[in-house]
Amino acid sequence: MSMFKKIISIVLSVVLCFSASIMCSATGGLEKELIDENIITLSDISYAKETIFTNLEAILINTPEALGFNSQEVSEISLGEGFTISNVTGNTVSEVKDIMYFPIISDNNVIALITLIKYNGELSASIGKDFAKSLSSYLQNTQTSFSLFAFNQNIYAIDTNSHIEGIFNSKEVSNDVDEIISNISFSKVSKSNNTLSCSLFENASIIDLKTNNVELQQARSYKFLDYPIVFQGSLPVCWAATVAAMVMHEIKSMPELTATEVCDAINHSYTGGSAQDIIRALKYYLPSIYAPTYYSRAMTKAEVQTIINNIDPACMLSHDVNSSNRHATSLCGYSISGSTFNIRIMDSAYECFKFSTYSSAHGFRFAFGNTQYEWDSTVRLLYNL
């Protein structure tokens, strides 16, 4: 099987259940969608490919360094079919219909992912490496179709033989996890995930981004900080990794700083931290002229531009819209193309930069695994004058 065919047979689900929600009008034969406003439909996908995706693709092609690539790596890229990640709780498998991933392919490898999310009827998307490298590595070593599912913030692959392998965060399937998901089978996940067999994907189209019918727009305004990436590893210390990156950006002479070293510096365990922990750690490392300040809200578009134009990063605090989980990322750039405003973040969990669209109506959201996170508060670097 060719690599392209393998990529398309991934799981890469076309989500056939969406088609059941589209019906013809009795007059004029126009399509009318009768569906939940948080479910991504086929028409949503078509619209996103022609508009939102094109804007993100332009960032990748025109400024690849902002996403951690060089120009040669993105000289010939294609867009694969979308897929979803099912959610597993115990031995129950549920569909996730508000998030879809689309692989960007170069030289028979998945190098990045475009993520499409839907909230209250509005679409937004992001682009970044995310778990693309691990997914591509798995593809190189599998000979069968498979589906992806998330369990305890880890992403796993399950093939037609019900063999399970870690894709993101947890590479190994530990005994306790294996026991919990022992009753999960490929048929359960693929049924929920609407995974189709390989043969049905053989003729699926690969879209060459550079020959897309929609012209790639050069951003009319953008600024990206020269910013470090700090990996949090498998520990829940995203806040500390974000602090480490902010400190190294501000103090160029600072030796490489890790998330665990930040925790150690303020005598904090290797667990989740609060905004006050972030401020305490920033004050520990930064000179007294800095005044780390907490805002109980996300920044506006104008404030984002001001922060980045002043060559300062900020810590973005976001919440899982489905649970009490929280995640910290670094604000480190923006890009404006037409009416679209994209924010560049450093995500310590995925160990990458990514761009995500900022909605005037619903603020800033991005996907992590199979759930949406919403930016709700901020720690800014102000100054004592």
Coordinates of C-alpha atoms in Angstrom, one line a residue:
M1 CA 0.0 0.0 0.0
S2 CA 1.4 3.4 -0.9
M3 CA 2.0 5.9 1.9
F4 CA -0.7 8.2 0.6
K5 CA -3.2 5.4 0.6
K6 CA -2.1 4.4 4.1
I7 CA -2.5 8.0 5.3
I8 CA -6.0 8.2 3.8
S9 CA -6.9 4.9 5.4
I10 CA -5.8 5.9 8.8
V11 CA -9.1 6.4 10.4
L12 CA -9.1 9.4 8.5
S13 CA -12.9 9.5 8.8
V14 CA -15.1 11.2 6.4
V15 CA -17.8 11.1 9.1
L16 CA -20.6 9.7 7.0
C17 CA -23.2 10.4 9.8
F18 CA -23.0 14.1 8.8
S19 CA -24.5 13.3 5.4
A20 CA -27.6 12.0 7.1
S21 CA -28.2 15.5 8.5
I22 CA -28.4 17.1 5.0
M23 CA -31.7 17.0 3.1
C24 CA -33.1 18.7 0.0
S25 CA -35.6 21.4 0.2
A26 CA -39.0 20.7 -1.4
T27 CA -38.6 23.9 -3.4
G28 CA -35.6 24.5 -5.6
G29 CA -33.6 21.5 -4.4
L30 CA -31.5 23.6 -2.1
E31 CA -29.7 21.9 0.7
K32 CA -31.0 22.6 4.2
E33 CA -29.0 21.6 7.2
L34 CA -31.0 20.5 10.2
I35 CA -28.3 19.7 12.7
D36 CA -26.8 20.6 16.1
E37 CA -24.8 23.9 15.9
N38 CA -21.8 22.2 17.5
I39 CA -21.6 19.3 14.9
I40 CA -19.2 19.8 12.0
T41 CA -21.0 19.1 8.7
L42 CA -19.9 18.3 5.2
S43 CA -20.7 21.8 4.1
D44 CA -18.7 23.1 7.0
I45 CA -15.7 21.2 5.8
S46 CA -16.1 22.5 2.2
Y47 CA -16.4 26.0 3.5
A48 CA -13.4 25.7 5.8
K49 CA -11.2 24.3 3.0
E50 CA -12.0 27.3 0.8
T51 CA -11.6 30.0 3.4
I52 CA -10.2 29.3 6.9
F53 CA -7.8 26.6 5.8
T54 CA -6.4 28.6 3.0
N55 CA -5.5 31.4 5.4
L56 CA -3.6 29.0 7.6
E57 CA -2.0 27.3 4.7
A58 CA -0.7 30.7 3.5
I59 CA 1.0 31.2 6.9
L60 CA 2.7 27.8 6.5
I61 CA 3.9 28.5 3.0
N62 CA 4.8 32.1 3.3
T63 CA 6.3 32.1 6.8
P64 CA 7.2 28.5 7.5
E65 CA 9.7 29.5 10.2
A66 CA 6.9 30.8 12.4
L67 CA 5.7 27.2 12.7
G68 CA 9.1 25.6 13.0
F69 CA 9.7 24.6 9.4
N70 CA 12.1 25.7 6.6
S71 CA 10.9 26.6 3.1
Q72 CA 12.1 23.3 1.6
E73 CA 10.0 21.3 4.0
V74 CA 6.8 23.0 2.8
S75 CA 7.7 23.3 -0.9
E76 CA 5.4 20.4 -1.9
I77 CA 2.6 19.8 0.5
S78 CA -0.8 18.2 0.3
L79 CA -3.9 18.1 2.5
G80 CA -5.4 14.7 3.5
E81 CA -8.9 13.8 4.4
G82 CA -10.2 14.7 7.8
F83 CA -10.5 12.4 10.8
T84 CA -11.8 12.5 14.3
I85 CA -10.6 11.2 17.7
S86 CA -13.1 9.2 19.7
N87 CA -13.4 9.6 23.4
V88 CA -13.1 6.5 25.7
T89 CA -14.3 6.4 29.2
G90 CA -14.1 3.0 30.8
N91 CA -15.3 0.7 28.1
T92 CA -17.7 3.3 26.6
V93 CA -16.8 4.9 23.3
S94 CA -18.4 8.2 22.3
E95 CA -18.1 10.3 19.1
V96 CA -16.5 13.8 19.1
K97 CA -18.3 15.8 16.5
D98 CA -17.1 19.3 17.1
I99 CA -13.4 18.7 16.3
M100 CA -11.7 17.3 13.2
Y101 CA -8.1 16.9 12.2
F102 CA -6.7 17.3 8.6
P103 CA -3.1 16.0 7.9
I104 CA -0.7 18.1 5.9
I105 CA 1.5 15.7 4.0
S106 CA 5.0 16.3 2.6
D107 CA 7.4 13.7 1.1
N108 CA 5.1 10.8 2.3
N109 CA 5.1 12.1 5.9
V110 CA 2.5 13.9 8.0
I111 CA 4.3 17.1 9.0
A112 CA 1.5 19.1 10.5
L113 CA -2.2 19.1 11.3
I114 CA -5.0 21.6 10.6
T115 CA -7.6 21.3 13.3
L116 CA -11.2 22.4 12.6
I117 CA -13.5 23.1 15.6
K118 CA -17.1 24.3 15.8
Y119 CA -18.7 26.2 18.7
N120 CA -22.2 27.7 18.7
G121 CA -22.4 27.4 14.9
E122 CA -19.1 29.2 14.3
L123 CA -16.0 27.6 12.8
S124 CA -12.4 28.2 13.7
A125 CA -9.2 26.4 13.0
S126 CA -5.6 26.0 14.0
I127 CA -2.4 24.7 12.3
G128 CA 0.7 23.2 14.0
K129 CA 2.8 20.2 14.3
D130 CA 0.8 18.8 17.3
F131 CA 1.1 15.0 17.2
A132 CA 1.9 14.8 13.5
K133 CA 5.3 13.3 14.0
S134 CA 4.1 10.5 16.2
L135 CA 1.2 9.8 13.8
S136 CA 3.5 9.7 10.8
S137 CA 5.9 7.3 12.6
Y138 CA 3.0 5.0 13.4
L139 CA 1.9 5.1 9.8
Q140 CA 5.4 4.0 8.7
N141 CA 5.1 0.9 10.8
T142 CA 1.5 -0.3 10.4
Q143 CA 0.0 -2.3 7.6
T144 CA -3.6 -2.1 8.5
S145 CA -6.4 0.5 8.9
F146 CA -6.7 2.0 12.4
S147 CA -8.7 4.5 14.4
L148 CA -7.6 7.0 17.1
F149 CA -9.1 7.5 20.5
A150 CA -8.3 9.6 23.5
F151 CA -8.2 8.3 27.1
N152 CA -7.1 10.4 30.1
Q153 CA -5.6 13.1 27.8
N154 CA -3.5 10.5 25.9
I155 CA -4.1 9.6 22.3
Y156 CA -4.0 6.0 21.2
A157 CA -4.3 4.1 17.9
I158 CA -6.2 0.9 17.7
D159 CA -6.0 -1.3 14.6
T160 CA -8.2 -4.0 13.1
N161 CA -6.6 -6.6 15.3
S162 CA -7.5 -4.5 18.3
H163 CA -3.8 -3.8 19.0
I164 CA -3.4 -0.6 20.9
E165 CA -0.4 1.7 20.7
G166 CA 0.3 5.2 22.2
I167 CA 0.4 8.1 19.8
F168 CA 0.7 11.1 22.0
N169 CA 1.8 11.7 25.6
S170 CA 1.9 8.0 26.6
K171 CA 3.8 5.9 24.1
E172 CA 3.3 2.8 26.1
V173 CA 0.0 1.3 27.1
S174 CA 0.6 0.7 30.8
N175 CA -1.0 -2.2 32.7
D176 CA -3.6 -0.1 34.4
V177 CA -4.6 1.6 31.1
D178 CA -4.6 -1.8 29.3
E179 CA -6.9 -3.2 32.0
I180 CA -9.4 -0.3 31.7
I181 CA -9.5 -0.4 27.9
S182 CA -9.3 -4.2 27.5
N183 CA -12.9 -4.3 26.5
I184 CA -12.4 -1.7 23.7
S185 CA -12.2 -3.2 20.2
F186 CA -11.5 -1.7 16.8
S187 CA -15.2 -2.3 15.9
K188 CA -16.3 -0.2 18.8
V189 CA -14.0 2.7 18.0
S190 CA -14.4 2.5 14.2
K191 CA -18.2 2.4 14.6
S192 CA -18.2 5.5 16.7
N193 CA -15.5 7.1 14.6
N194 CA -17.2 6.2 11.3
T195 CA -13.9 4.8 10.0
L196 CA -14.1 3.4 6.5
S197 CA -12.1 0.5 5.1
C198 CA -9.0 1.2 3.1
S199 CA -10.5 0.3 -0.3
L200 CA -13.1 3.1 0.0
F201 CA -10.3 5.7 0.4
E202 CA -8.1 4.6 -2.4
N203 CA -9.5 7.2 -4.8
A204 CA -9.8 10.0 -2.3
S205 CA -8.3 13.3 -3.5
I206 CA -5.2 14.8 -2.1
I207 CA -5.3 18.6 -2.3
D208 CA -2.2 20.4 -3.4
L209 CA -2.3 23.6 -1.3
K210 CA -0.3 25.6 -3.8
T211 CA -2.7 24.8 -6.6
N212 CA -5.8 25.4 -4.5
N213 CA -8.5 27.3 -6.4
V214 CA -8.5 29.9 -3.7
E215 CA -5.6 32.3 -3.9
L216 CA -3.2 32.1 -1.0
Q217 CA -3.2 35.5 0.7
Q218 CA -0.1 37.1 2.0
A219 CA -0.7 38.4 5.6
R220 CA -1.1 42.2 5.6
S221 CA 0.3 42.5 9.1
Y222 CA 2.1 40.0 11.3
K223 CA 4.7 39.8 14.0
F224 CA 6.3 36.7 15.5
L225 CA 8.6 36.8 18.6
D226 CA 11.9 35.0 18.4
Y227 CA 10.7 32.6 21.0
P228 CA 11.9 29.3 22.6
I229 CA 9.9 26.1 22.8
V230 CA 9.9 24.4 26.2
F231 CA 8.5 20.8 26.5
Q232 CA 6.6 19.9 29.6
G233 CA 6.9 16.2 28.9
S234 CA 4.3 13.9 30.5
L235 CA 4.0 16.0 33.6
P236 CA 1.1 18.4 34.1
V237 CA 3.4 21.4 34.3
C238 CA 2.4 23.5 31.3
W239 CA 2.4 26.6 33.5
A240 CA 6.1 26.1 34.5
A241 CA 7.1 25.4 30.9
T242 CA 5.4 28.6 29.8
V243 CA 7.2 30.5 32.6
A244 CA 10.5 29.0 31.4
A245 CA 9.9 30.1 27.9
M246 CA 8.9 33.6 28.9
V247 CA 12.0 34.0 31.1
M248 CA 14.4 32.8 28.4
H249 CA 12.8 35.2 26.0
E250 CA 13.2 38.2 28.3
I251 CA 16.7 37.3 29.6
K252 CA 18.7 36.2 26.5
S253 CA 21.7 35.2 28.7
M254 CA 19.6 32.8 30.7
P255 CA 20.8 29.2 30.4
E256 CA 18.3 26.7 29.1
L257 CA 15.5 26.5 31.6
T258 CA 13.2 23.5 32.1
A259 CA 9.7 23.2 33.5
T260 CA 10.8 21.1 36.4
E261 CA 13.6 23.6 37.3
V262 CA 10.9 26.3 37.5
C263 CA 8.9 24.1 39.9
D264 CA 12.0 23.5 42.0
A265 CA 12.9 27.2 42.1
I266 CA 9.6 28.1 43.9
N267 CA 9.3 24.7 45.8
H268 CA 6.3 23.6 43.8
S269 CA 5.5 20.0 43.2
Y270 CA 5.4 18.7 39.6
T271 CA 1.7 19.3 39.3
G272 CA -0.7 21.9 38.0
G273 CA -0.2 25.5 39.0
S274 CA -2.3 28.6 39.4
A275 CA -1.9 32.2 38.0
Q276 CA -0.3 33.1 41.4
D277 CA 2.2 30.4 41.0
I278 CA 3.1 31.7 37.5
I279 CA 3.5 35.3 38.9
R280 CA 5.6 34.0 41.8
A281 CA 7.9 32.1 39.4
L282 CA 8.2 35.1 37.0
K283 CA 9.1 37.4 39.9
Y284 CA 11.7 34.8 41.0
Y285 CA 13.6 35.0 37.7
L286 CA 12.9 38.4 36.3
P287 CA 14.4 41.8 37.5
S288 CA 12.3 44.0 39.7
I289 CA 11.5 46.3 36.8
Y290 CA 9.0 43.6 35.7
A291 CA 5.5 43.6 37.1
P292 CA 3.8 40.3 36.1
T293 CA 0.1 41.1 36.3
Y294 CA -3.0 38.9 36.2
Y295 CA -6.1 39.7 34.1
S296 CA -9.2 37.6 34.7
R297 CA -10.0 37.6 31.0
A298 CA -8.5 37.0 27.6
M299 CA -6.9 39.8 25.8
T300 CA -8.6 41.7 22.9
K301 CA -7.2 41.7 19.4
A302 CA -5.9 45.2 20.0
E303 CA -4.2 44.1 23.2
V304 CA -2.7 41.1 21.6
Q305 CA -1.1 43.4 18.9
T306 CA 0.2 45.8 21.6
I307 CA 1.7 43.0 23.7
I308 CA 3.5 41.4 20.7
N309 CA 4.5 44.8 19.1
N310 CA 6.2 45.6 22.5
I311 CA 8.2 42.4 22.0
D312 CA 6.7 40.8 25.1
P313 CA 5.1 37.4 25.5
A314 CA 2.2 36.6 27.7
C315 CA 0.8 33.6 29.5
M316 CA -2.6 32.4 28.2
L317 CA -4.7 30.4 30.7
S318 CA -7.4 28.3 29.1
H319 CA -10.0 25.9 30.4
D320 CA -11.3 22.7 29.0
V321 CA -14.9 23.4 28.1
N322 CA -16.0 19.9 29.1
S323 CA -14.2 19.6 32.4
S324 CA -12.1 21.3 35.1
N325 CA -8.8 20.8 33.3
R326 CA -6.7 23.8 32.5
H327 CA -3.8 24.5 30.1
A328 CA -1.3 27.3 29.9
T329 CA 0.3 28.4 26.6
S330 CA 2.5 31.3 25.5
L331 CA 1.2 34.1 23.4
C332 CA 4.1 34.8 21.0
G333 CA 2.8 36.3 17.8
Y334 CA -0.1 37.2 15.5
S335 CA -1.0 37.4 11.8
I336 CA -3.7 39.4 10.1
S337 CA -4.9 38.4 6.6
G338 CA -8.1 40.1 5.3
S339 CA -10.6 40.0 8.2
T340 CA -8.9 37.0 9.8
F341 CA -6.9 37.4 13.0
N342 CA -4.7 34.5 13.9
I343 CA -2.8 34.2 17.2
R344 CA 0.5 32.3 17.4
I345 CA 1.1 30.3 20.6
M346 CA 3.8 28.0 22.0
D347 CA 2.2 24.9 23.3
S348 CA 4.4 23.0 25.7
A349 CA 2.3 19.9 25.6
Y350 CA 2.7 19.4 21.8
E351 CA 6.1 21.0 21.9
C352 CA 5.4 23.2 19.0
F353 CA 4.2 26.6 17.7
K354 CA 0.7 26.9 16.3
F355 CA -1.6 29.5 14.8
S356 CA -5.3 29.6 15.7
T357 CA -8.1 31.9 14.6
Y358 CA -9.4 34.5 17.0
S359 CA -13.2 34.9 16.9
S360 CA -14.8 38.3 17.6
A361 CA -17.9 36.5 18.7
H362 CA -16.5 33.6 20.8
G363 CA -12.9 34.6 21.6
F364 CA -10.0 32.3 21.2
R365 CA -10.4 28.5 21.2
F366 CA -8.1 25.7 20.2
A367 CA -8.3 21.9 20.3
F368 CA -6.2 19.6 22.5
G369 CA -6.8 16.0 21.6
N370 CA -10.5 15.6 21.5
T371 CA -11.6 18.6 23.5
Q372 CA -11.8 22.3 23.1
Y373 CA -9.9 24.8 25.3
E374 CA -11.0 28.5 25.7
W375 CA -8.7 31.3 26.7
D376 CA -10.2 32.9 29.8
S377 CA -7.4 34.7 31.7
T378 CA -3.9 36.1 31.2
V379 CA -0.7 36.9 32.9
R380 CA 1.0 39.9 31.2
L381 CA 4.5 41.3 31.7
L382 CA 4.0 45.0 32.7
Y383 CA 6.8 47.2 34.0
N384 CA 7.5 49.2 37.2
L385 CA 8.5 52.7 35.9

